[in-house]
Amino acid sequence: MEDEEIRLNWSFLKSEINAGDFLIDCRSQSAYEEETLEGAYYYPFIKKAFGSDPESHKKLYGPMVGVLQEIQKSKKTRVVVFDEGMGMFSTRMVFLLRAMGFAESYVLAKKWPIDGNKKPGTLKVEFEPADKTKVIEGVVDKAFMEKNLTKLQIFDARTMEEYEGRLPRLTAPEEGTLCGRLPGAFLWDWRNLYDAEANLIDRSVFKKRLNGFPFMPERPTVIYDYNGARSCLLALMLRETGYSDVSTYQGSWFEWRKSSLPKQAVSVFGQKAVSAAAPRVGGLDRKKV
């Protein structure tokens, strides 16, 4: 009971599913097809990496509009999203739904397997990119980051290995891929948002750790990771603890590493680093690493 009360300190979490909820499963497709909660939908796009250029944004915006249309057609007024346990893709879906204006979107505060009627998943839906897009509130692009880089409070929600330029990404890193981070970013390892039992840390613990950063709640704050997924949990938590201007950079390192924009702690995965200091590089300089 105590653990449940701690989890429910976060208002974006719900401990129970109601009969009239619209359910979204964000686990793997194979797990969904094997068994899911009866009536749960699966949207493959939520696991993809997106750039922030107009064409990439259409590939994100189109599916989000499609999900909202399905919710509206169902006449259901609340969405509950689940995965293996309050993870990156369920929080990404909730963050985006709220950013698109559907406030009654929540992450299920339970770990799979979840009690309830289960059947093989058959409601997998894929959507086409949008013809036109609109800005998604709280999602910024590379142009915004470039223009405001020195004015922003930036959190890196990846791991220490990624932040220090030793890995380009946590899962399946590829040789020859550029490692590094955005200039001026502070690390908040996404895994540290959970306790030893893989539940979200208590709000009071989160706020205490937050006070250890030289950030101010009223200043614009942007969070990034590798593909825009891990950052969404931290964004939801910051918004509930008084941060008034919080955004995620959807392109994240997946996009930034391919640009000529400045970078820190740079190395090429699989190659010996030129220097232990890992200099800040950008543009043509990255070819020298």
Coordinates of C-alpha atoms in Angstrom, one line a residue:
M1 CA 0.0 0.0 0.0
E2 CA 2.8 2.4 0.8
D3 CA 4.5 1.9 -2.6
E4 CA 1.2 2.5 -4.3
E5 CA 0.7 5.8 -2.4
I6 CA 4.2 6.9 -3.4
R7 CA 3.5 6.2 -7.1
L8 CA 0.2 8.1 -6.8
N9 CA 2.0 11.2 -5.7
W10 CA 2.3 11.8 -9.4
S11 CA -1.0 12.8 -10.9
F12 CA -0.1 11.5 -14.4
L13 CA -0.3 7.9 -12.9
K14 CA -3.5 5.9 -12.3
S15 CA -3.5 2.7 -10.3
E16 CA -6.7 1.2 -11.8
I17 CA -8.3 0.7 -15.1
N18 CA -12.0 1.6 -15.5
A19 CA -14.4 -0.2 -17.8
G20 CA -14.8 2.8 -20.0
D21 CA -11.1 3.6 -20.5
F22 CA -9.4 3.7 -23.9
L23 CA -6.4 1.4 -23.5
I24 CA -3.0 1.7 -25.3
D25 CA -0.3 -1.0 -25.0
C26 CA 3.2 0.3 -25.5
R27 CA 5.1 -2.9 -24.9
S28 CA 6.8 -4.7 -27.8
Q29 CA 4.7 -5.7 -30.8
S30 CA 5.5 -9.4 -30.2
A31 CA 4.4 -9.2 -26.6
Y32 CA 1.2 -7.3 -27.6
E33 CA 0.3 -9.9 -30.3
E34 CA 0.9 -12.8 -27.8
E35 CA -1.3 -11.3 -25.1
T36 CA -2.7 -7.9 -24.0
L37 CA -5.6 -6.5 -22.1
E38 CA -8.9 -6.9 -23.9
G39 CA -9.6 -3.9 -26.2
A40 CA -6.1 -2.5 -26.0
Y41 CA -4.6 -0.8 -29.1
Y42 CA -1.1 -0.9 -30.3
Y43 CA 0.6 2.0 -32.3
P44 CA 4.0 1.1 -33.7
F45 CA 5.0 4.7 -34.4
I46 CA 5.5 5.4 -30.6
K47 CA 8.7 3.4 -30.6
K48 CA 10.3 5.2 -33.6
A49 CA 13.0 7.9 -33.6
F50 CA 11.9 11.1 -35.3
G51 CA 13.9 14.1 -36.5
S52 CA 12.4 17.6 -36.1
D53 CA 12.5 18.8 -39.7
P54 CA 9.1 19.4 -41.3
E55 CA 8.9 16.0 -43.1
S56 CA 9.9 14.1 -40.0
H57 CA 7.4 16.1 -37.9
K58 CA 4.7 15.0 -40.3
K59 CA 5.5 11.4 -39.5
L60 CA 4.9 12.1 -35.8
Y61 CA 2.0 14.5 -36.1
G62 CA 0.0 12.3 -38.5
P63 CA -0.1 9.3 -36.1
M64 CA -0.9 11.5 -33.1
V65 CA -3.9 13.0 -35.0
G66 CA -4.9 9.4 -35.9
V67 CA -4.8 8.3 -32.3
L68 CA -6.9 11.2 -31.1
Q69 CA -9.5 10.5 -33.9
E70 CA -9.8 6.9 -32.7
I71 CA -10.2 8.0 -29.1
Q72 CA -12.9 10.5 -30.2
K73 CA -14.7 7.8 -32.2
S74 CA -14.7 5.5 -29.2
K75 CA -16.6 8.1 -27.2
K76 CA -14.3 7.4 -24.3
T77 CA -13.1 10.2 -22.1
R78 CA -10.0 8.8 -20.4
V79 CA -6.9 7.1 -21.9
V80 CA -4.8 4.7 -19.8
V81 CA -1.4 3.7 -21.3
F82 CA 0.7 0.8 -20.1
D83 CA 3.9 -1.0 -20.9
E84 CA 6.2 -3.3 -18.9
G85 CA 6.0 -0.8 -16.0
M86 CA 5.8 3.0 -16.2
G87 CA 8.4 3.0 -18.9
M88 CA 9.7 5.3 -21.6
F89 CA 7.1 4.6 -24.3
S90 CA 4.0 4.8 -22.2
T91 CA 5.2 8.1 -20.7
R92 CA 6.0 9.3 -24.2
M93 CA 2.5 8.5 -25.4
V94 CA 0.9 10.3 -22.4
F95 CA 3.2 13.3 -22.9
L96 CA 2.3 13.6 -26.5
L97 CA -1.4 13.1 -26.0
R98 CA -1.4 15.9 -23.3
A99 CA 0.6 18.1 -25.6
M100 CA -2.0 17.6 -28.3
G101 CA -4.7 18.7 -25.9
F102 CA -6.1 15.4 -24.4
A103 CA -5.5 16.1 -20.8
E104 CA -7.2 12.9 -19.5
S105 CA -4.3 10.7 -20.4
Y106 CA -2.5 8.6 -17.8
V107 CA 0.2 6.0 -17.3
L108 CA -0.9 2.8 -15.5
A109 CA 1.1 2.6 -12.3
K110 CA 1.5 -1.2 -12.5
K111 CA 3.9 -3.7 -14.0
W112 CA 3.1 -6.3 -16.5
P113 CA 1.4 -8.8 -16.1
I114 CA -1.6 -6.7 -15.2
D115 CA -4.8 -8.2 -13.8
G116 CA -7.7 -8.3 -16.3
N117 CA -9.2 -10.1 -19.3
K118 CA -6.4 -10.9 -21.7
K119 CA -6.4 -11.8 -25.4
P120 CA -4.0 -11.9 -28.3
G121 CA -3.6 -8.3 -29.5
T122 CA -5.3 -7.6 -32.9
L123 CA -5.9 -3.8 -32.8
K124 CA -2.5 -2.7 -34.2
V125 CA -3.0 0.5 -36.2
E126 CA -0.5 2.3 -38.4
F127 CA -1.0 5.8 -39.8
E128 CA 0.2 7.8 -42.7
P129 CA 2.2 11.0 -42.2
A130 CA 0.2 14.2 -42.0
D131 CA -0.1 16.4 -45.1
K132 CA 0.3 19.5 -43.0
T133 CA 1.4 19.9 -39.4
K134 CA 0.9 22.1 -36.4
V135 CA 3.3 22.8 -33.6
I136 CA 2.9 20.3 -30.7
E137 CA 3.0 22.2 -27.5
G138 CA 6.1 21.3 -25.5
V139 CA 8.0 19.7 -28.4
V140 CA 10.8 21.8 -29.9
D141 CA 12.9 21.4 -33.0
K142 CA 16.5 21.7 -34.0
A143 CA 16.1 25.2 -35.2
F144 CA 14.7 26.3 -31.8
M145 CA 17.6 24.5 -30.0
E146 CA 20.2 26.2 -32.2
K147 CA 18.7 29.6 -31.8
N148 CA 18.3 29.4 -28.0
L149 CA 21.1 27.0 -27.0
T150 CA 22.8 29.4 -24.6
K151 CA 19.6 30.5 -23.0
L152 CA 18.2 27.1 -22.1
Q153 CA 18.4 24.9 -19.1
I154 CA 19.1 21.5 -20.7
F155 CA 18.7 18.0 -19.2
D156 CA 20.3 15.0 -20.9
A157 CA 18.1 12.0 -19.9
R158 CA 20.4 9.3 -21.2
T159 CA 23.0 7.2 -19.3
M160 CA 26.4 8.3 -18.1
E161 CA 28.0 6.3 -20.8
E162 CA 26.1 8.2 -23.5
Y163 CA 26.6 11.5 -21.8
E164 CA 30.3 11.1 -21.5
G165 CA 30.6 10.1 -25.2
R166 CA 31.4 6.5 -24.7
L167 CA 28.2 5.1 -26.3
P168 CA 26.1 6.6 -29.1
R169 CA 23.0 5.0 -27.7
L170 CA 22.3 2.5 -24.9
T171 CA 20.8 -0.3 -27.1
A172 CA 22.6 -1.8 -30.0
P173 CA 25.3 0.8 -30.6
E174 CA 26.8 0.7 -34.0
E175 CA 30.5 1.2 -34.8
G176 CA 31.4 4.4 -36.5
T177 CA 28.5 6.3 -34.9
L178 CA 29.2 9.7 -33.3
C179 CA 29.0 9.9 -29.5
G180 CA 28.6 13.0 -27.5
R181 CA 26.2 15.5 -26.0
L182 CA 24.6 18.9 -26.5
P183 CA 26.7 21.8 -25.1
G184 CA 25.8 22.8 -21.6
A185 CA 23.5 19.9 -20.9
F186 CA 23.3 18.4 -17.4
L187 CA 22.9 14.7 -16.9
W188 CA 19.8 13.2 -15.2
D189 CA 20.1 9.5 -16.0
W190 CA 16.6 8.3 -16.8
R191 CA 17.1 5.2 -14.7
N192 CA 17.5 7.3 -11.6
L193 CA 13.8 8.3 -11.8
Y194 CA 13.0 4.8 -10.5
D195 CA 13.7 3.2 -7.1
A196 CA 15.2 -0.3 -6.5
E197 CA 11.8 -1.9 -7.1
A198 CA 11.5 -0.1 -10.5
N199 CA 8.7 2.2 -9.2
L200 CA 8.9 5.9 -9.8
I201 CA 10.7 7.7 -7.0
D202 CA 8.6 9.7 -4.6
R203 CA 7.9 13.3 -5.5
S204 CA 9.8 14.6 -2.4
V205 CA 12.8 12.5 -3.4
F206 CA 12.6 13.9 -6.9
K207 CA 12.4 17.5 -5.7
K208 CA 15.3 17.0 -3.3
R209 CA 17.5 15.8 -6.2
L210 CA 16.2 18.5 -8.5
N211 CA 17.4 21.1 -6.0
G212 CA 20.9 19.8 -6.7
F213 CA 20.8 21.3 -10.2
P214 CA 21.6 25.0 -10.8
F215 CA 18.3 25.4 -12.6
M216 CA 15.3 27.8 -12.0
P217 CA 11.7 26.6 -12.4
E218 CA 10.6 29.7 -14.3
R219 CA 13.3 29.4 -17.0
P220 CA 12.8 27.5 -20.3
T221 CA 13.9 23.9 -19.8
V222 CA 14.5 21.4 -22.6
I223 CA 15.1 17.6 -22.2
Y224 CA 16.6 15.4 -24.8
D225 CA 17.9 11.8 -25.0
Y226 CA 18.7 9.6 -28.0
N227 CA 15.3 9.4 -29.8
G228 CA 12.9 11.6 -27.8
A229 CA 11.4 8.8 -25.6
R230 CA 13.2 8.8 -22.3
S231 CA 12.9 12.5 -21.9
C232 CA 9.1 12.5 -21.7
L233 CA 9.0 11.0 -18.2
L234 CA 11.3 13.6 -16.8
A235 CA 9.2 16.3 -18.6
L236 CA 6.0 15.0 -16.9
M237 CA 7.7 15.0 -13.5
L238 CA 9.2 18.5 -13.9
R239 CA 5.8 19.9 -14.8
E240 CA 4.3 18.5 -11.7
T241 CA 7.0 20.1 -9.5
G242 CA 6.7 23.7 -10.5
Y243 CA 8.6 23.9 -13.8
S244 CA 6.5 26.2 -15.9
D245 CA 8.2 26.0 -19.3
V246 CA 9.3 22.4 -20.1
S247 CA 9.8 21.0 -23.5
T248 CA 11.3 17.9 -25.1
Y249 CA 13.6 18.1 -28.1
Q250 CA 12.1 15.4 -30.3
G251 CA 15.1 15.0 -32.6
S252 CA 17.4 14.5 -29.6
W253 CA 20.9 13.1 -30.2
F254 CA 19.6 10.9 -33.0
E255 CA 19.3 14.1 -35.1
W256 CA 21.8 16.4 -33.4
R257 CA 24.8 14.1 -34.0
K258 CA 24.2 14.3 -37.8
S259 CA 24.3 18.1 -37.8
S260 CA 27.1 20.6 -38.0
L261 CA 26.0 22.2 -34.6
P262 CA 28.4 22.2 -31.6
K263 CA 28.9 19.1 -29.5
Q264 CA 30.7 18.1 -26.4
A265 CA 32.4 14.9 -25.3
V266 CA 32.7 13.8 -28.9
S267 CA 34.1 10.4 -30.0
V268 CA 33.4 7.8 -32.7
F269 CA 32.2 4.5 -31.3
G270 CA 34.6 1.7 -32.0
Q271 CA 37.5 4.0 -32.6
K272 CA 40.2 5.1 -30.2
A273 CA 39.5 8.6 -28.9
V274 CA 41.9 11.3 -30.0
S275 CA 42.1 12.7 -26.4
A276 CA 40.6 11.9 -23.1
A277 CA 39.2 15.4 -22.9
A278 CA 36.8 14.8 -25.8
P279 CA 36.8 18.4 -27.3
R280 CA 33.7 20.3 -28.3
V281 CA 33.4 20.0 -32.1
G282 CA 31.0 20.9 -34.8
G283 CA 30.7 21.2 -38.6
L284 CA 33.8 20.0 -40.4
D285 CA 35.7 19.4 -37.2
R286 CA 33.8 16.2 -36.5
K287 CA 35.6 14.6 -39.4
K288 CA 38.9 14.9 -37.6
V289 CA 37.7 12.9 -34.6

